[in-house]
XYZ file of C-alpha atoms in Angstrom:
529
model
C -66.720 23.156 -124.947
C -67.227 19.409 -125.041
C -63.517 18.869 -125.723
C -62.617 20.948 -122.721
C -64.996 18.950 -120.523
C -63.592 15.711 -121.998
C -59.878 16.484 -121.646
C -60.000 18.427 -118.384
C -60.362 15.442 -115.984
C -57.858 13.491 -118.070
C -55.251 16.199 -117.754
C -55.838 16.439 -114.019
C -55.516 12.661 -113.690
C -52.278 12.623 -115.683
C -50.833 15.473 -113.634
C -51.803 13.674 -110.430
C -50.130 10.482 -111.600
C -46.984 12.394 -112.569
C -46.888 14.162 -109.199
C -47.316 10.858 -107.355
C -44.596 9.235 -109.495
C -42.206 12.089 -108.781
C -43.065 12.825 -105.162
C -44.281 9.377 -104.089
C -40.893 7.669 -103.366
C -39.764 10.646 -101.323
C -42.972 10.625 -99.311
C -42.727 6.844 -98.803
C -39.103 7.179 -97.684
C -40.003 9.928 -95.231
C -42.798 7.824 -93.813
C -40.497 4.756 -93.519
C -37.768 6.888 -91.924
C -40.225 8.346 -89.432
C -41.470 4.865 -88.535
C -37.915 3.461 -88.134
C -36.823 6.508 -86.132
C -39.789 6.112 -83.821
C -39.021 2.403 -83.430
C -35.345 3.079 -82.566
C -36.329 5.762 -80.068
C -38.834 3.400 -78.488
C -36.213 0.642 -78.099
C -33.650 3.205 -76.833
C -36.117 4.387 -74.198
C -36.781 0.783 -73.215
C -33.030 0.037 -72.916
C -32.470 3.188 -70.879
C -35.259 2.176 -68.527
C -34.238 -1.523 -68.325
C -32.735 -2.110 -64.864
C -31.240 -5.475 -65.917
C -28.953 -3.855 -68.522
C -27.896 -1.153 -66.103
C -27.124 -3.754 -63.458
C -25.078 -5.831 -65.926
C -23.016 -2.812 -66.939
C -22.539 -1.845 -63.296
C -21.473 -5.414 -62.492
C -18.782 -5.304 -65.206
C -17.536 -1.941 -63.918
C -17.413 -3.296 -60.395
C -15.291 -6.249 -61.501
C -12.746 -3.819 -62.943
C -12.732 -1.750 -59.735
C -12.304 -4.876 -57.587
C -9.583 -6.609 -59.619
C -7.358 -3.936 -61.169
C -5.657 -2.810 -57.912
C -4.362 -6.409 -57.585
C -3.164 -6.777 -61.201
C 0.460 -6.035 -62.106
C 2.404 -5.644 -65.331
C 5.724 -7.511 -65.374
C 8.802 -6.653 -67.407
C 11.745 -9.047 -67.462
C 15.307 -8.116 -68.342
C 18.496 -10.085 -68.866
C 22.196 -9.240 -69.161
C 22.808 -11.850 -71.850
C 21.111 -11.921 -75.226
C 17.469 -13.027 -74.790
C 17.979 -15.700 -77.455
C 20.418 -17.449 -75.115
C 17.664 -17.994 -72.557
C 16.321 -21.477 -73.132
C 12.727 -22.589 -73.277
C 11.288 -25.899 -74.365
C 10.072 -26.306 -77.937
C 6.458 -27.105 -77.073
C 6.017 -23.836 -75.160
C 7.705 -21.810 -77.905
C 5.515 -23.298 -80.621
C 2.400 -22.577 -78.583
C 3.178 -19.079 -77.336
C 5.205 -17.774 -80.258
C 8.210 -15.458 -79.701
C 8.863 -14.541 -76.063
C 10.048 -11.015 -76.724
C 7.708 -8.266 -77.886
C 8.663 -4.789 -79.175
C 8.765 -1.797 -76.823
C 5.896 -0.303 -78.813
C 3.152 -2.559 -80.152
C 3.468 -0.753 -83.495
C 7.248 -1.225 -83.908
C 8.402 -4.460 -85.487
C 11.663 -5.891 -84.131
C 14.573 -6.112 -86.542
C 15.833 -9.650 -85.999
C 18.382 -11.298 -88.255
C 18.059 -14.539 -86.293
C 21.642 -14.427 -84.989
C 22.841 -14.134 -81.419
C 25.066 -11.049 -81.237
C 26.596 -12.059 -77.889
C 30.248 -13.142 -78.164
C 30.884 -16.828 -77.647
C 32.239 -17.660 -74.195
C 35.567 -19.462 -74.219
C 35.651 -22.524 -71.917
C 37.294 -21.768 -68.555
C 37.234 -17.998 -69.006
C 35.368 -15.411 -66.968
C 31.790 -14.660 -68.043
C 31.833 -10.923 -68.745
C 28.116 -10.944 -69.608
C 27.457 -10.413 -65.899
C 28.733 -6.840 -66.306
C 26.233 -6.077 -69.080
C 23.319 -3.693 -68.594
C 20.078 -5.693 -68.175
C 17.960 -5.381 -71.303
C 14.194 -5.812 -71.365
C 13.212 -8.699 -73.608
C 9.680 -9.749 -72.643
C 6.605 -8.717 -70.707
C 3.763 -10.440 -68.945
C 1.247 -10.044 -66.162
C 0.613 -11.187 -62.611
C -1.543 -10.590 -59.550
C -1.026 -9.951 -55.854
C -1.539 -13.119 -53.827
C -1.158 -11.815 -50.271
C -0.297 -8.737 -48.230
C 3.262 -10.028 -47.712
C 4.057 -9.047 -51.297
C 3.850 -12.403 -53.060
C 2.823 -12.094 -56.702
C 1.743 -14.958 -58.948
C 2.630 -15.305 -62.611
C 3.612 -17.926 -65.181
C 7.032 -19.526 -65.040
C 7.502 -18.879 -68.755
C 7.129 -15.142 -68.072
C 10.033 -14.841 -65.598
C 12.185 -17.843 -66.499
C 15.779 -16.754 -67.169
C 15.304 -13.138 -66.027
C 18.080 -11.242 -64.254
C 15.784 -8.353 -63.298
C 12.016 -8.520 -62.740
C 10.212 -5.175 -62.674
C 6.628 -4.996 -61.437
C 4.356 -2.060 -62.268
C 1.143 -1.481 -60.307
C -2.102 0.067 -61.447
C -1.289 3.333 -59.609
C 1.848 3.745 -61.737
C 4.357 2.758 -59.051
C 7.150 0.286 -59.807
C 9.047 -2.198 -57.646
C 11.760 -4.735 -58.308
C 10.759 -8.299 -57.520
C 12.788 -11.347 -56.594
C 11.981 -14.914 -57.567
C 10.707 -16.998 -54.631
C 10.278 -20.235 -56.552
C 8.919 -21.801 -59.727
C 7.362 -25.068 -60.796
C 8.096 -26.214 -64.328
C 5.488 -28.993 -64.181
C 2.601 -26.505 -63.911
C 4.200 -23.342 -65.372
C 3.605 -21.444 -62.114
C 6.034 -18.991 -60.502
C 5.977 -16.882 -57.343
C 7.818 -13.561 -57.124
C 7.926 -11.108 -54.213
C 8.187 -7.355 -53.773
C 9.019 -5.458 -50.605
C 6.747 -2.817 -49.130
C 3.266 -2.522 -47.703
C -0.129 -1.326 -48.932
C -0.723 -4.135 -51.393
C -4.260 -5.273 -52.181
C -4.451 -9.063 -52.692
C -6.915 -10.605 -55.108
C -9.595 -12.810 -53.644
C -9.669 -16.463 -54.696
C -12.909 -18.063 -55.831
C -14.347 -20.598 -53.411
C -15.982 -22.696 -56.149
C -14.639 -23.827 -59.549
C -16.139 -22.215 -62.642
C -18.461 -24.167 -64.892
C -18.976 -24.161 -68.642
C -20.984 -21.080 -69.650
C -19.938 -18.890 -66.691
C -19.036 -15.268 -67.491
C -15.316 -14.583 -66.961
C -12.891 -11.659 -67.328
C -9.225 -11.802 -68.362
C -6.879 -9.116 -66.988
C -3.324 -8.330 -68.031
C -1.087 -6.402 -70.409
C -1.625 -7.775 -73.932
C 0.953 -6.421 -76.408
C 2.104 -4.035 -73.625
C -1.307 -2.376 -73.381
C -1.184 -2.508 -69.595
C -4.129 -3.217 -67.282
C -6.509 -4.311 -70.024
C -9.720 -6.227 -69.366
C -11.613 -8.557 -71.696
C -14.808 -10.507 -71.186
C -16.082 -13.890 -72.329
C -17.404 -17.177 -71.059
C -15.938 -20.492 -69.969
C -15.942 -22.452 -73.220
C -14.806 -25.761 -71.698
C -12.909 -27.295 -68.770
C -10.277 -29.976 -68.293
C -8.289 -29.277 -71.458
C -4.894 -30.977 -71.952
C -2.574 -29.226 -74.418
C 0.640 -31.207 -73.714
C 2.743 -28.028 -73.741
C 3.882 -27.765 -70.120
C 7.268 -29.347 -69.319
C 7.484 -30.712 -72.862
C 4.253 -32.657 -72.372
C 5.274 -34.161 -69.004
C 3.606 -31.517 -66.852
C 0.254 -31.401 -65.100
C -2.521 -29.730 -67.107
C -6.200 -29.096 -66.491
C -6.830 -25.871 -68.412
C -9.959 -23.739 -68.428
C -10.799 -22.817 -72.036
C -12.297 -19.357 -72.568
C -13.186 -17.040 -75.440
C -12.228 -13.979 -73.384
C -9.465 -12.289 -75.396
C -6.035 -13.515 -74.221
C -2.972 -12.314 -76.126
C 0.809 -12.318 -75.637
C 1.408 -10.256 -72.490
C -1.722 -11.584 -70.763
C 0.266 -14.579 -69.477
C 0.202 -14.689 -65.668
C -2.772 -12.361 -65.308
C -5.898 -13.370 -63.405
C -9.070 -14.816 -64.896
C -11.990 -13.814 -62.664
C -15.675 -14.497 -62.291
C -18.500 -11.934 -62.250
C -17.804 -11.246 -58.563
C -14.157 -10.387 -59.266
C -12.819 -13.532 -57.586
C -9.858 -15.222 -59.276
C -10.858 -18.514 -60.914
C -7.675 -19.088 -62.920
C -4.410 -17.733 -64.325
C -4.183 -16.814 -68.027
C -1.476 -18.968 -69.559
C -1.821 -19.806 -73.244
C -3.590 -19.238 -76.547
C -4.146 -21.489 -79.527
C -3.448 -19.336 -82.564
C -1.724 -19.519 -85.946
C -0.973 -15.787 -85.871
C 0.132 -15.337 -82.255
C -2.960 -13.255 -81.483
C -6.327 -14.160 -80.012
C -8.538 -16.474 -82.045
C -11.114 -17.127 -79.336
C -9.159 -19.999 -77.779
C -7.559 -18.906 -74.511
C -6.465 -21.173 -71.677
C -6.061 -20.579 -67.956
C -4.781 -22.734 -65.096
C -7.690 -23.217 -62.629
C -7.212 -21.628 -59.215
C -7.789 -24.966 -57.452
C -4.593 -26.123 -59.197
C -2.673 -22.845 -58.694
C -3.251 -22.318 -54.966
C -1.709 -25.584 -53.624
C 1.405 -25.099 -55.771
C 1.780 -21.456 -54.690
C 1.310 -22.274 -51.019
C 4.053 -24.904 -51.173
C 6.455 -22.549 -52.960
C 5.851 -19.787 -50.395
C 6.297 -22.203 -47.499
C 9.261 -24.303 -48.687
C 10.485 -22.763 -51.954
C 9.669 -25.924 -53.896
C 6.818 -28.271 -54.782
C 6.595 -31.827 -53.433
C 4.343 -34.302 -55.221
C 3.005 -37.770 -54.558
C 4.115 -40.702 -56.692
C 2.989 -44.307 -57.190
C 5.633 -45.390 -59.703
C 3.370 -46.481 -62.547
C 3.139 -45.742 -66.255
C -0.515 -45.412 -67.185
C -2.743 -44.801 -70.193
C -6.334 -43.925 -70.974
C -8.497 -46.971 -71.604
C -10.543 -46.929 -74.809
C -13.444 -49.388 -75.282
C -11.570 -51.663 -77.712
C -8.569 -51.981 -75.425
C -10.891 -52.596 -72.460
C -12.664 -55.351 -74.396
C -9.351 -57.093 -75.017
C -9.050 -57.441 -71.214
C -12.667 -58.568 -70.841
C -13.540 -55.259 -69.151
C -16.514 -53.032 -69.983
C -16.355 -50.130 -67.539
C -14.236 -47.005 -66.997
C -10.705 -47.020 -65.629
C -7.009 -46.374 -66.269
C -4.669 -48.989 -67.721
C -1.387 -49.775 -65.940
C 1.259 -50.209 -68.648
C 4.294 -50.864 -66.457
C 5.772 -50.173 -63.042
C 8.952 -48.640 -61.651
C 11.061 -51.273 -59.905
C 10.739 -50.894 -56.153
C 8.070 -48.190 -56.487
C 4.999 -47.879 -54.227
C 2.692 -49.563 -56.742
C 4.959 -52.586 -57.187
C 5.295 -52.929 -53.401
C 1.495 -52.812 -53.095
C 1.123 -55.709 -55.578
C -0.128 -53.777 -58.601
C 0.823 -55.406 -61.906
C 1.131 -54.481 -65.553
C -2.267 -54.970 -67.228
C -4.254 -54.003 -64.126
C -7.071 -51.502 -64.682
C -7.409 -48.983 -61.835
C -11.052 -48.026 -61.384
C -11.072 -46.165 -58.054
C -8.665 -44.430 -55.712
C -9.767 -43.627 -52.165
C -13.301 -44.580 -53.141
C -13.565 -42.098 -56.028
C -13.941 -43.184 -59.661
C -10.966 -42.840 -61.996
C -11.747 -42.237 -65.671
C -8.605 -40.733 -67.246
C -4.863 -41.166 -66.856
C -4.246 -37.404 -66.476
C -6.897 -37.244 -63.759
C -5.173 -40.037 -61.820
C -1.750 -38.347 -62.206
C -3.070 -35.070 -60.820
C -4.854 -36.682 -57.897
C -1.841 -38.739 -56.847
C 0.472 -35.732 -57.241
C -1.621 -33.830 -54.685
C -1.128 -36.527 -52.014
C 1.525 -35.970 -49.384
C 4.344 -38.543 -49.392
C 3.718 -41.204 -46.773
C -0.050 -41.161 -47.160
C -1.840 -44.496 -47.562
C -4.325 -44.708 -50.432
C -6.925 -47.369 -51.175
C -6.869 -48.611 -54.766
C -9.591 -50.632 -56.499
C -8.654 -52.398 -59.716
C -9.750 -54.993 -62.252
C -7.492 -57.997 -62.896
C -8.210 -61.253 -64.731
C -11.982 -60.809 -64.607
C -12.141 -59.874 -60.914
C -12.234 -56.714 -58.821
C -9.413 -56.461 -56.287
C -8.573 -53.945 -53.559
C -5.163 -53.046 -52.217
C -3.391 -50.282 -50.351
C -0.308 -48.329 -51.422
C 1.891 -45.851 -49.573
C 2.512 -42.751 -51.686
C 6.180 -41.812 -52.150
C 7.697 -38.478 -53.145
C 8.004 -37.907 -56.888
C 11.728 -38.035 -57.727
C 13.379 -35.211 -59.656
C 13.700 -37.427 -62.724
C 12.015 -40.629 -63.777
C 13.369 -43.081 -66.322
C 12.057 -42.300 -69.780
C 11.686 -44.636 -72.708
C 14.557 -44.813 -75.169
C 13.861 -43.703 -78.734
C 17.144 -44.823 -80.291
C 16.973 -46.708 -83.551
C 17.646 -50.399 -83.263
C 20.210 -52.466 -85.157
C 18.915 -54.790 -87.802
C 20.080 -58.337 -87.465
C 19.308 -61.809 -86.273
C 18.454 -64.941 -88.200
C 15.039 -65.815 -86.748
C 12.111 -64.988 -89.042
C 8.356 -65.280 -88.464
C 6.286 -67.582 -90.632
C 4.982 -66.193 -93.931
C 1.464 -65.847 -92.473
C 2.677 -63.964 -89.391
C 5.093 -61.847 -91.418
C 2.255 -60.870 -93.749
C 0.161 -59.882 -90.715
C 2.991 -57.834 -89.185
C 3.695 -56.046 -92.463
C 0.053 -55.155 -92.947
C 0.183 -53.713 -89.431
C 3.320 -51.770 -90.415
C 6.018 -53.805 -88.625
C 8.404 -54.486 -91.499
C 11.091 -56.438 -89.664
C 11.677 -58.090 -86.265
C 14.438 -60.110 -84.612
C 15.269 -61.745 -81.285
C 16.465 -59.139 -78.796
C 19.763 -60.622 -77.692
C 22.306 -59.623 -75.068
C 24.657 -58.639 -77.889
C 22.120 -56.200 -79.368
C 21.368 -54.764 -75.928
C 25.068 -54.220 -75.256
C 25.537 -52.619 -78.681
C 22.673 -50.202 -77.992
C 23.846 -49.639 -74.378
C 20.463 -50.491 -72.903
C 19.290 -53.049 -70.397
C 18.282 -56.370 -71.911
C 14.524 -56.924 -72.011
C 13.883 -60.447 -73.354
C 11.489 -60.212 -76.266
C 11.203 -59.511 -79.983
C 12.936 -56.385 -81.226
C 11.175 -54.264 -83.854
C 13.806 -53.005 -86.293
C 11.720 -51.370 -89.016
C 8.284 -49.683 -89.023
C 6.425 -48.342 -92.051
C 5.415 -44.668 -91.738
C 1.660 -44.106 -91.911
C 0.827 -47.644 -90.752
C -1.343 -48.706 -87.816
C 1.772 -49.689 -85.845
C 3.398 -46.290 -86.441
C 0.163 -44.562 -85.497
C 0.107 -46.511 -82.210
C 3.670 -45.388 -81.385
C 5.592 -48.576 -82.241
C 9.022 -47.648 -83.619
C 12.442 -49.153 -84.274
C 13.749 -50.124 -80.855
C 10.392 -51.185 -79.434
C 10.477 -54.671 -77.897
C 7.356 -56.892 -78.071
C 7.192 -58.833 -74.780
C 3.570 -60.075 -74.702
C 0.849 -61.062 -77.164
C -2.529 -60.790 -75.438
C -1.695 -62.508 -72.115
C 1.118 -64.716 -73.431
C 4.712 -63.838 -72.507
C 7.104 -64.126 -75.457
C 10.903 -63.947 -75.648
C 11.713 -65.019 -79.213
C 10.452 -64.633 -82.770
C 9.391 -68.299 -82.727
C 7.254 -67.659 -79.623
C 5.788 -64.572 -81.319
C 4.863 -66.717 -84.322
C 3.224 -69.372 -82.128
C 1.276 -66.782 -80.100
C -0.071 -64.934 -83.146
C -0.897 -68.112 -85.052
C -3.113 -69.277 -82.172
C -5.234 -66.113 -82.443
C -7.842 -64.863 -84.890
C -5.664 -62.181 -86.471
C -8.670 -60.612 -88.198
C -9.600 -59.191 -84.792
C -7.656 -56.563 -82.768
C -4.558 -58.033 -81.092
C -3.142 -56.578 -77.878
C 0.634 -56.361 -77.621
C 2.722 -55.378 -74.619
C 5.660 -53.299 -75.866
C 8.741 -52.302 -73.871
C 10.680 -49.139 -74.673
C 13.701 -48.375 -72.520
C 12.398 -50.822 -69.920
C 8.992 -49.103 -69.729
C 6.063 -51.246 -70.866
C 2.818 -50.109 -72.446
C -0.082 -51.786 -74.234
C -0.830 -51.400 -77.931
C -3.908 -52.674 -79.751
C -3.126 -53.540 -83.379
C -6.068 -53.392 -85.790
C -4.868 -54.747 -89.120
C -6.950 -54.064 -92.250
C -7.940 -57.258 -94.022
């Protein structure tokens, strides 16, 4: 009996331990599941009862209801092969291929060759009898009740037929009213009534604002994406081959091919910009979308509607941003824009502005960047008088200029390679300095060399060879550049260049004035010792 009394509790204990070992994990899991389930239900009940979340969702829905009746899908067609329609390289590299397949899941079969027959000179162009073929798509939005629709120039450029599809499924053919290559903005127009215009925002967006991008990405028409304003004032140097006017809004709202021309709106459904570009290695959204701000779109559109073209103000100056080191070389320590050179007979030259001046204010407002000054002057009407404050030779000066109309074309700098030649050589010390900077060879720029290169003679020292990867190459000096000043000393020959450099401490940055095609700019050489 004693053995039974001794082993009985032990057996019970062992059985209990075995039961706990077998059943315990399951019980623990059930308890944990019950606790997690209760927690999820509690949070779900809280979310369902949270008026802020419901209001946010309602606000997003309302934006869609407000904006979508004004959004259009645009299809462009051409009678000639789409590959014959030209576009500048910068836009093509940024946007990728213009044409997209009829279905987003069908890949185009492209052998890279233009199948259109070559047109013989002087013969009739029979392409005009071809059936228009769709080759690209984009987006747009209704600007007014008269039927004007806004989109990007790169969407409709080169089209023979522009077809606009509205959110209700109806289609209309549009005609081109006008386009502006310097901002990538175009205005098209459809006939008929009952259009619902989008409303323009009264205030610019700010970094962090919630925004919505509308359009037809990859032909998925009337899509909507949401994000924030990531940044403002971006310059991409893609419009008009880098010579356009840019002030992009950056957003992480999804923008893809086909979104171009669609509206970017705020949380109230007001248009704050026009979707224009993406930065992507794949051609699809990577969180870097760009839109033209509405305060830049509206003045251009209004001019196109009124006159069919865009007129811009012009001072006739070549300008550059002013970094602290360059400013120090002029004895200047504040913000401003550096005047590199002037157009002969232009408004700035008539007003007394000179190369090397630093413009600090225009009409009483500070100027901090060259692109900012370009945009502000371009918005002035020709004939307007503007007050300019500038820094020259250690003093602040004020003068007045009369804005002229920007001509269709402005002289650009020549990039032709220069002839090597000439007998004049810098001293060994100066030549060593120039070579460390990357300028391998220089010569007097003579009338004979100018005639040979078919350019106007600019007395100075001609750069004939530049080492790739050097400081000079990095600063844009190239064969054909003509050095005309060293710091504030005018030079015309290699001997004068030698004298000017020898008088300086060449271990410190040296400012050169360089002429290219008659257009001067300043370069600050910083030679490693």
